[in-house]
Coordinates of C-alpha atoms and ligand atoms in Angstrom, one line a residue:
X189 CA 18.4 -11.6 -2.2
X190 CA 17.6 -10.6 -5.5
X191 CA 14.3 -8.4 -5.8
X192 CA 11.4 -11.1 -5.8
X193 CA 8.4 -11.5 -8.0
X194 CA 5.7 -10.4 -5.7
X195 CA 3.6 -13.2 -7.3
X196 CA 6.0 -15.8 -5.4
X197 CA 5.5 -14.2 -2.0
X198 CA 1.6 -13.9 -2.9
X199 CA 1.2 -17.8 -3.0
X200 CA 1.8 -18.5 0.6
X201 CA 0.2 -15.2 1.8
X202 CA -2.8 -16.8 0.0
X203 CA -2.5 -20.3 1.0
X204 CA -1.8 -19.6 4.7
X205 CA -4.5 -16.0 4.8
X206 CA -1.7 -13.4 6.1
X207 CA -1.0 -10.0 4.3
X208 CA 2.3 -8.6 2.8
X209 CA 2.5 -4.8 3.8
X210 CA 3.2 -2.3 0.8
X211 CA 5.1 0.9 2.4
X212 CA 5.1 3.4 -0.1
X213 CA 9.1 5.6 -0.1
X214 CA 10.3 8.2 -2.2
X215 CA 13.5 8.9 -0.6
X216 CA 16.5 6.5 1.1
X217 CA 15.5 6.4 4.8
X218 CA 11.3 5.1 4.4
X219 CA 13.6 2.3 2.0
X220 CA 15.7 1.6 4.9
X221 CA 13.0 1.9 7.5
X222 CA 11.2 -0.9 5.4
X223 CA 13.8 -3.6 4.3
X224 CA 15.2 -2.6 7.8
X225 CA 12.6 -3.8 9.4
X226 CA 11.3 -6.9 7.2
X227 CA 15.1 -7.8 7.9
X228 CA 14.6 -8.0 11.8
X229 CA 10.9 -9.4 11.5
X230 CA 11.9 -12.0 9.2
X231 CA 9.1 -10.7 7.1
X232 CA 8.5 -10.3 3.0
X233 CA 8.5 -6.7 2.2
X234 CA 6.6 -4.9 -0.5
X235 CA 8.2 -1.4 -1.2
X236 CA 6.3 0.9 -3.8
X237 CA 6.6 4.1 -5.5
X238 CA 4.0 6.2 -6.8
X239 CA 4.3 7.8 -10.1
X240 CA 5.0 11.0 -8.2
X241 CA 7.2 9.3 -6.2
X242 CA 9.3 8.2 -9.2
X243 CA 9.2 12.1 -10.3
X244 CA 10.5 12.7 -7.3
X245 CA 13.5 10.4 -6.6
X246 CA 14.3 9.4 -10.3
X247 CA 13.4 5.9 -11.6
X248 CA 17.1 4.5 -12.1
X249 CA 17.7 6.4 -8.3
X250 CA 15.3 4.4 -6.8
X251 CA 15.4 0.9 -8.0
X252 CA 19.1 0.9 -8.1
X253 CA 18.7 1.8 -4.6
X254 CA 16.0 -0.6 -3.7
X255 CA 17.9 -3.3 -5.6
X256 CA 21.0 -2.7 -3.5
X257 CA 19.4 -2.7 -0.4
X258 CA 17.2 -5.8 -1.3
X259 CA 20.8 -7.7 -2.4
X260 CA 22.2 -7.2 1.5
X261 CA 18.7 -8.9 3.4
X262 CA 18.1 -12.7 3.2
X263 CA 14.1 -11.4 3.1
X264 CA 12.2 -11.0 0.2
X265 CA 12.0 -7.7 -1.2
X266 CA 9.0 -6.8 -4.4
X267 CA 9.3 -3.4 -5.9
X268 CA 5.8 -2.0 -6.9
X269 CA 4.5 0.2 -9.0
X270 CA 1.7 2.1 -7.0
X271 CA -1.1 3.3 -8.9
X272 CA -0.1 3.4 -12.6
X273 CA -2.8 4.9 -15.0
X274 CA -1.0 4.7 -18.2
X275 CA 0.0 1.7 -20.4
X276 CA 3.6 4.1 -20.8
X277 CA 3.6 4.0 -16.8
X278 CA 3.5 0.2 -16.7
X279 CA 6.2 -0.8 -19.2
X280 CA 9.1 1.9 -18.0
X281 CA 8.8 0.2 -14.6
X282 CA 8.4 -2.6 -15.9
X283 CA 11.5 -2.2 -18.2
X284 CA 13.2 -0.6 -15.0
X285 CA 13.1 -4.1 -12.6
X286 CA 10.1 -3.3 -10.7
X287 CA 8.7 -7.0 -10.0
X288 CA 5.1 -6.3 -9.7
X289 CA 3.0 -3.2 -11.2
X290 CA 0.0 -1.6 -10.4
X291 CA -2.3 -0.4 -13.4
X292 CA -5.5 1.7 -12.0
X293 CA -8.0 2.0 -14.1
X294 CA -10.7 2.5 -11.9
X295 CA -11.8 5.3 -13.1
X296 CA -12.6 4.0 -16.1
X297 CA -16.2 1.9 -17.6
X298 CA -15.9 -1.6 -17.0
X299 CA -15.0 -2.0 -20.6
X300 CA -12.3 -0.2 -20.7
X301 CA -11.1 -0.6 -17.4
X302 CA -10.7 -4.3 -18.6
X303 CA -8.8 -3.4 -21.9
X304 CA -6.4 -0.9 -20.3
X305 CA -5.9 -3.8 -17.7
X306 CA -5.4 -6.5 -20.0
X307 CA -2.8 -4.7 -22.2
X308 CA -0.6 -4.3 -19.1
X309 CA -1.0 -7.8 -17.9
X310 CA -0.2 -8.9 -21.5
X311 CA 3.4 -6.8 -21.5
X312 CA 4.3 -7.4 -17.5
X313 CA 3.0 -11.5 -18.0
X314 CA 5.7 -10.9 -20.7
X315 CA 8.4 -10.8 -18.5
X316 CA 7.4 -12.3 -15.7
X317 CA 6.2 -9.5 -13.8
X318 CA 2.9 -9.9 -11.4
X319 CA -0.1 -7.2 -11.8
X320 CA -2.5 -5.6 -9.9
X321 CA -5.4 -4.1 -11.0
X322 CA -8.5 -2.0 -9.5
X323 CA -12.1 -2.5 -9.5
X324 CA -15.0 0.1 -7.7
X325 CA -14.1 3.1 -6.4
X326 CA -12.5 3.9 -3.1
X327 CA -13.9 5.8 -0.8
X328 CA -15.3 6.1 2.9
X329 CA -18.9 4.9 3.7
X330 CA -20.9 7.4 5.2
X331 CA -23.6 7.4 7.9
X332 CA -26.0 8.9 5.6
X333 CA -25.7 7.1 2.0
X334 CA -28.3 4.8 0.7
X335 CA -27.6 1.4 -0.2
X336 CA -28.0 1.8 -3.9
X337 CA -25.2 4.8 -3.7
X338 CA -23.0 2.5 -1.6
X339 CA -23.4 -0.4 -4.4
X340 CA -22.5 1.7 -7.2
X341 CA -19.1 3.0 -5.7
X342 CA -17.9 -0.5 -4.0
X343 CA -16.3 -3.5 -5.9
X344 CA -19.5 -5.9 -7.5
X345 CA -18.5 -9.7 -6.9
X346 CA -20.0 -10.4 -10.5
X347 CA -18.3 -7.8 -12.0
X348 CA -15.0 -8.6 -10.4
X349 CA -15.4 -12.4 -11.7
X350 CA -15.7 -11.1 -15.1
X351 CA -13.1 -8.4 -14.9
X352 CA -10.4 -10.6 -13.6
X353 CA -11.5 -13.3 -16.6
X354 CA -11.1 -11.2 -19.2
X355 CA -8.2 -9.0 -17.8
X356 CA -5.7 -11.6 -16.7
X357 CA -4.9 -9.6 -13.4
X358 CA -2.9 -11.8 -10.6
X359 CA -4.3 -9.8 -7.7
X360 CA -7.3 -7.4 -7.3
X361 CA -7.8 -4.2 -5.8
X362 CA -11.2 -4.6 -3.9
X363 CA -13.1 -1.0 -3.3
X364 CA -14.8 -1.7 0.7
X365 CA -15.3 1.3 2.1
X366 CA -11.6 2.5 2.6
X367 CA -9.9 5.4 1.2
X368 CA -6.3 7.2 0.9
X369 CA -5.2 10.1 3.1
X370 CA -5.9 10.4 7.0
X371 CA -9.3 11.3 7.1
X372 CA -10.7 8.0 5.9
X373 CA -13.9 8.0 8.1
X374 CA -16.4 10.4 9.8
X375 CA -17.9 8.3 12.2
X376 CA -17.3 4.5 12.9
X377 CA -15.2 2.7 10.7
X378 CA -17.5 1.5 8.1
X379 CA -15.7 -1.7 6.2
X380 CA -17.6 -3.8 3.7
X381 CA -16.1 -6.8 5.2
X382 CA -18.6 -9.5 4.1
X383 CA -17.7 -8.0 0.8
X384 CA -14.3 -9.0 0.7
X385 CA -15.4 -12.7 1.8
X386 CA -17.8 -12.7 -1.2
X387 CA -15.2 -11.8 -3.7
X388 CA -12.4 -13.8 -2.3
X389 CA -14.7 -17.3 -2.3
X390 CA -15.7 -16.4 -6.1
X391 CA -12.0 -15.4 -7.2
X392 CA -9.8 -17.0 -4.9
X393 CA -6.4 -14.8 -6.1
X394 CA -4.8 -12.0 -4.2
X395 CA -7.3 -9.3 -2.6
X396 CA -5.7 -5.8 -1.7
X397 CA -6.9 -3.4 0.7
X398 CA -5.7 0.3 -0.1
X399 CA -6.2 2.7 2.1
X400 CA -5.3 1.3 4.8
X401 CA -3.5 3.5 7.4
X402 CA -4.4 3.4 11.0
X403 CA -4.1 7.3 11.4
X404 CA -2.2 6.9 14.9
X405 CA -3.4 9.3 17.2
X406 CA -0.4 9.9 18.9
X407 CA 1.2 10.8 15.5
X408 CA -1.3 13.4 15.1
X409 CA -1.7 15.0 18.7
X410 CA 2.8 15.5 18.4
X411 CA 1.9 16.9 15.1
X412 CA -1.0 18.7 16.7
X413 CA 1.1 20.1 19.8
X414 CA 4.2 21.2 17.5
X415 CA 3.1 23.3 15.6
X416 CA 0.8 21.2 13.3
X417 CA -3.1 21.2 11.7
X418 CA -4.6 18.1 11.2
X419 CA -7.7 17.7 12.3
X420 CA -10.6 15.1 12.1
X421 CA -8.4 12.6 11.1
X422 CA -8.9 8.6 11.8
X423 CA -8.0 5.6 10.3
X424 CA -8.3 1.7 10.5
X425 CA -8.4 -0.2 14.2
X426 CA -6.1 -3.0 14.5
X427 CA -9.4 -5.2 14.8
X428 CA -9.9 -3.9 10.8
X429 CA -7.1 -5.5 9.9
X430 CA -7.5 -8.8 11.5
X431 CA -11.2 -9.2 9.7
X432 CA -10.4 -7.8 6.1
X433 CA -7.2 -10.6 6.4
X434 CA -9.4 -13.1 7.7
X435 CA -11.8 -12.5 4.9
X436 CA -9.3 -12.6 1.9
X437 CA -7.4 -9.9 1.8
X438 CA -3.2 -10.2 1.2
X439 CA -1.6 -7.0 1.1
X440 CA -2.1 -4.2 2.4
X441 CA -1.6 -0.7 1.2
X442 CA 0.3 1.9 3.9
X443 CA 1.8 5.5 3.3
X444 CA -0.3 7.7 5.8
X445 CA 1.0 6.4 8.8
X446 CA 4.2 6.3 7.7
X447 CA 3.9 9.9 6.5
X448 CA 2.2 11.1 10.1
X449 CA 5.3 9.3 12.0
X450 CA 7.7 11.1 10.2
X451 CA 6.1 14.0 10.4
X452 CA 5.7 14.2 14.3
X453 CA 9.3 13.2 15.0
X454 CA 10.7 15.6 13.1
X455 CA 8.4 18.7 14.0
X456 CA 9.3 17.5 17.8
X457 CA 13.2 17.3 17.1
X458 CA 13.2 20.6 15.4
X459 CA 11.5 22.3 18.2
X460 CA 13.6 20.8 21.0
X461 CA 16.9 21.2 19.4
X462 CA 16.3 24.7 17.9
X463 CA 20.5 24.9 17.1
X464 CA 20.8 22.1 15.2
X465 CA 21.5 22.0 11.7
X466 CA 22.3 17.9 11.3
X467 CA 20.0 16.6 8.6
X468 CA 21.1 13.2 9.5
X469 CA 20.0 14.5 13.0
X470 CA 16.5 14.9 12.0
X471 CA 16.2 12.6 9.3
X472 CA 17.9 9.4 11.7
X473 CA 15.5 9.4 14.7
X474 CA 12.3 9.8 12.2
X475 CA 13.6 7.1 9.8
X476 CA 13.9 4.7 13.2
X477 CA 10.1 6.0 14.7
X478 CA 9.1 4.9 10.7
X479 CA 11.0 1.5 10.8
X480 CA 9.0 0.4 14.0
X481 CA 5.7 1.5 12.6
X482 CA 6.6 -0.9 10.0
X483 CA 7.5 -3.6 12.4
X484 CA 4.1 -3.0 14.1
X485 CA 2.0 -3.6 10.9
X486 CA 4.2 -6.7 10.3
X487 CA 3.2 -8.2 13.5
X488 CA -0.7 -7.0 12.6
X489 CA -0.8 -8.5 9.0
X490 CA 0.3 -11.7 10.3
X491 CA 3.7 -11.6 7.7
X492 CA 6.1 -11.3 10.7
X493 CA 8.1 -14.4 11.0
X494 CA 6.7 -15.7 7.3
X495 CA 10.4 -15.0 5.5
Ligands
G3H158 O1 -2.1 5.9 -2.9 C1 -1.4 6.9 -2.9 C2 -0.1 6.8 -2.2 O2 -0.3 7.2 -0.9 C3 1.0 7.6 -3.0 O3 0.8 9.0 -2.9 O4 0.9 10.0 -5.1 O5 1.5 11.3 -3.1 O6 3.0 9.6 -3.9 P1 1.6 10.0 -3.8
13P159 P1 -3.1 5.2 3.1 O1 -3.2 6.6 2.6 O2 -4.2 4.8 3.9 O3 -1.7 5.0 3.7 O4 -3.1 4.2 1.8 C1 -2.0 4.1 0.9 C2 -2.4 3.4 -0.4 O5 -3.4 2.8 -0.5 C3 -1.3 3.4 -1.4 O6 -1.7 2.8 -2.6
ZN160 ZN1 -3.8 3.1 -3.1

């Protein structure tokens, strides 16, 4: 198929409370792991690309790419724009095919989090293109932080009713107590999920969970035992997912565990097969271990069989 609006794909996940998976690439095989997979799952696929990621891989590279793979699955495919700050960010991907875009202005005031937002819904709207924004900022809830503190960082339901008014967003970033990386939480996993219930049954569009790696731990102990350091790391539980879906939530943000797969496989092959020089021996088996991590979340988010 064609790339597809990732607004299309957004009104059944809405109507029928599943999430679309975005898995974040910036080279050929995490593509191919993903459309791979949303191929055999009979699942849409949301495939994104950072603005580092586009520095990385080359912006014509990468959607050229995406849209040739995307032509050969009868799946829906949505390439997104992860995490664009700039109004220049939004309108070269934008210009380039990408079919939903991503403008974070989080760190902004309200105000001007909802003017930055509104001038990239008003050029992506233009041509058809869905948009994300952000709202509160993300970040893990710890044991010892007051309520007040924990208020002021997460997503306000009032606030969100009035930034997705005046901003003309399609689908909302929701701040719950999640964050990026692997080491998302010291001690339980602290999500805000009554949060996302509130915000959901005041806005009723599109809520998007970031941050939402599992942090396998069998990832990190092959990292770990070849030659790897990551320590203290820990993610969502599949019982995270199932609640913040429940609640309201429609995609579905994943990079880390993607990253961590990749990772162990290939510190493992390189140690066991010390004469090889291959890439495609490396790169092959880790681009497969990524695919089925992709299959799993599939099956997790409820999206599997939703193509
Ligand atoms: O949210 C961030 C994504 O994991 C992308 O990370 O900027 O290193 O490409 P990146
Ligand atoms: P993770 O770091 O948990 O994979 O989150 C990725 C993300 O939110 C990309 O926008
Ligand atoms: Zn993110």
């Amino acid at each position: 198929m064609p790339l597809e609006i990732l607004g299309r794909m957004y009104e059944k996940a809405n109507r029928e409370y599943y999430a679309i998976g975005q898995f974040n690439f910036s080279n050929l095989e995490f593509l191919q792991a993903a459309v791979e997979a949303a191929e055999e799952m009979k699942s849409p696929v949301i495939v994104a690309l950072s603005t580092g990621a586009i520095k990385y891989g080359g912006i014509k590279n990468l959607v050229a790419l995406t849209r040739t793979m995307a032509e050969q699955v009868s799946v829906p495919v949505a390439l997104h724009l992860d995490h664009g700050e700039k109004i220049d960010d939004i309108k070269r991907c934008v210009d380039a095919g990408f079919t939903s875009v991503m403008i974070d202005g989080s760190h902004h005031s309200l105000d001007e989090n909802i003017a930055l937002t509104r001038q990239a819904a008003e050029y992506a709207h233009g041509k058809g293109i869905t948009v994300e924004a952000e709202l509160g900022r993300l970040g893990g809830i710890e044991d010892d932080i007051n309520v007040d503190e924990r208020d002021a960082r997460l997503t306000d339901p009032d606030e969100a009713v009035r930034f997705v008014k005046e901003s003309g967003c399609d689908a909302l970033a929701v701040a719950v107590g999640t964050s990026h990386g692997a080491y998302k939480f010291k001690g339980e996993n602290r999500i805000d999920f009554d949060r996302i219930k509130t915000i959901k049954s005041r806005l009723g569009i599109p809520l998007v969970l970031h941050g939402a790696s599992s942090v396998d731990a069998q990832s990190v102990a092959q990292i770990n035992e070849y030659g790897g350091k990551i320590e203290g790391a820990k993610g969502l539980d599949a019982e995270s997912y199932a609640r913040a879906i429940k609640n309201g939530i429609n995609k579905v943000n994943i990079d880390t565990d993607l990253r961590l797969k990749w990772t162990a496989v290939l510190r493992k092959i390189m140690h066991d097969k010390p004469g090889e020089f291959d890439p495609r021996k490396f790169l092959g088996p880790a681009r497969d271990a990524v695919k089925e991590i992709i299959k799993e979340k599939m099956k997790l988010l409820g999206s599997a069989g939703k193509a």
